CSV table of C-alpha atoms in Angstrom, one decimal:
chain,number,residue,atom,x,y,z
A,1,VAL,CA,69.0,13.6,107.2
A,2,SER,CA,71.0,12.4,110.2
A,3,ALA,CA,70.0,8.8,109.4
A,4,MET,CA,71.4,9.2,105.8
A,5,VAL,CA,74.6,10.7,107.1
A,6,ALA,CA,74.9,7.9,109.7
A,7,GLY,CA,74.3,5.4,106.9
A,8,TRP,CA,77.1,6.9,104.8
A,9,VAL,CA,79.5,6.9,107.7
A,10,PHE,CA,78.8,3.2,108.4
A,11,ASN,CA,79.0,2.3,104.6
A,12,MET,CA,75.3,1.2,104.4
A,13,ALA,CA,73.5,1.2,101.1
A,14,THR,CA,71.6,4.4,100.5
A,15,ASP,CA,68.4,2.6,99.4
A,16,ASP,CA,68.3,0.6,102.6
A,17,VAL,CA,68.8,3.7,104.8
A,18,ALA,CA,66.1,5.6,102.9
A,19,LEU,CA,63.7,2.7,103.2
A,20,ALA,CA,64.3,2.4,107.0
A,21,ALA,CA,64.0,6.2,107.5
A,22,GLY,CA,60.8,6.4,105.5
A,23,SER,CA,59.3,3.5,107.3
A,24,THR,CA,60.2,5.0,110.7
A,25,LEU,CA,58.7,8.3,109.8
A,26,MET,CA,55.5,6.7,108.6
A,27,LEU,CA,55.3,4.7,111.8
A,28,LEU,CA,55.9,7.8,114.0
A,29,ARG,CA,53.2,9.7,112.1
A,30,ALA,CA,50.7,6.9,112.6
A,31,LEU,CA,51.5,6.7,116.3
A,32,ARG,CA,51.2,10.5,116.6
A,33,ARG,CA,47.8,10.5,114.9
A,34,ARG,CA,46.6,7.7,117.1
A,35,ALA,CA,47.8,9.5,120.2
A,36,ALA,CA,46.0,12.7,119.1
A,37,GLY,CA,42.7,10.7,118.8
A,38,ASP,CA,42.5,11.0,115.0
A,39,ASP,CA,41.1,7.6,114.3
A,40,LEU,CA,38.7,8.5,111.5
A,41,ASP,CA,40.9,7.1,108.7
A,42,THR,CA,43.6,4.5,108.5
A,43,GLU,CA,47.1,5.7,107.7
A,44,THR,CA,46.6,4.2,104.2
A,45,LYS,CA,43.4,6.2,103.5
A,46,PHE,CA,45.1,9.3,104.9
A,47,ALA,CA,48.2,8.9,102.7
A,48,LEU,CA,46.2,8.1,99.5
A,49,GLY,CA,43.9,11.1,100.2
A,50,ALA,CA,46.9,13.4,100.2
A,51,ILE,CA,48.1,12.4,96.7
A,52,ASP,CA,47.6,15.0,94.0
A,53,TYR,CA,46.5,12.7,91.2
A,54,SER,CA,46.2,15.5,88.6
A,55,ILE,CA,49.9,16.2,88.8
A,56,LEU,CA,50.7,12.5,88.5
A,57,ILE,CA,48.7,12.4,85.3
A,58,LEU,CA,50.5,15.5,84.1
A,59,PHE,CA,53.9,13.8,84.7
A,60,ILE,CA,52.8,10.6,83.1
A,61,GLY,CA,51.7,12.5,80.0
A,62,GLN,CA,54.9,14.5,79.9
A,63,PHE,CA,57.1,11.4,80.0
A,64,ILE,CA,55.1,9.7,77.3
A,65,LEU,CA,55.3,12.8,75.1
A,66,VAL,CA,59.1,13.2,75.7
A,67,GLY,CA,59.7,9.5,75.1
A,68,ALA,CA,57.8,9.6,71.8
A,69,THR,CA,59.7,12.8,70.8
A,70,VAL,CA,63.1,11.2,71.6
A,71,ASP,CA,62.1,8.1,69.5
A,72,THR,CA,61.8,10.4,66.4
A,73,GLY,CA,65.4,11.4,66.6
A,74,LEU,CA,64.6,15.1,66.2
A,75,PRO,CA,66.1,16.2,69.6
A,76,GLN,CA,69.4,14.6,68.7
A,77,LYS,CA,69.5,16.3,65.3
A,78,LEU,CA,68.5,19.6,66.9
A,79,PHE,CA,71.4,19.4,69.5
A,80,GLN,CA,73.9,18.4,66.8
A,81,GLY,CA,72.8,21.4,64.7
A,82,ILE,CA,72.9,23.9,67.6
A,83,LEU,CA,76.2,22.6,69.1
A,84,GLY,CA,77.9,22.0,65.8
A,85,PRO,CA,81.4,20.4,66.2
A,86,CYS,CA,81.0,20.5,70.0
A,87,ALA,CA,78.2,17.9,69.8
A,88,GLU,CA,80.7,15.0,69.4
A,89,ASP,CA,83.1,16.0,72.3
A,90,LEU,CA,81.9,18.5,74.9
A,91,ALA,CA,85.2,18.4,76.6
A,92,ALA,CA,87.1,19.5,73.4
A,93,GLY,CA,87.7,22.9,75.0
A,94,PRO,CA,86.2,25.4,77.4
A,95,GLY,CA,84.3,27.0,74.6
A,96,CYS,CA,82.3,23.9,73.9
A,97,LEU,CA,81.5,23.4,77.6
A,98,ILE,CA,80.3,27.0,77.9
A,99,TRP,CA,78.3,26.8,74.7
A,100,PHE,CA,76.6,23.6,75.9
A,101,ALA,CA,75.8,25.1,79.3
A,102,ALA,CA,74.3,28.1,77.6
A,103,VAL,CA,72.1,26.0,75.4
A,104,VAL,CA,70.9,23.8,78.3
A,105,LEU,CA,70.3,26.9,80.4
A,106,VAL,CA,68.1,28.6,77.7
A,107,LEU,CA,66.2,25.4,76.8
A,108,SER,CA,65.6,24.5,80.4
A,109,ASN,CA,63.9,27.9,80.9
A,110,VAL,CA,61.9,27.6,77.7
A,111,ILE,CA,60.7,24.0,77.7
A,112,SER,CA,61.5,22.8,81.3
A,113,ASN,CA,64.4,20.8,82.7
A,114,VAL,CA,63.1,17.2,82.3
A,115,PRO,CA,62.5,17.3,78.6
A,116,VAL,CA,65.8,19.0,77.9
A,117,ILE,CA,67.8,16.4,79.9
A,118,LEU,CA,65.9,13.5,78.5
């Protein structure tokens, strides 16, 4: 966190700071494991062993399903039907903004955040 704040203060690109911070943390973890005498696995084997592949497959399937659903055009028609005249301009008034927020709130709790936003 402090590296990110320092990067913003010095006007550095966020992705460069994140890459440098991540690399530093990985290096420190490897050095700490070596110092502790845990030489059974390489750092790569350790990191790959910690990945939850079933959740990755779940997310891949979810994004494929959401992408296919969006391609049908049904979500757009559904939002236009629910939002009515507010679908064209959410900033038309405070009522439209509140109605949109309520719809997103309910749908996010029913079908999850990612599909609703996509």
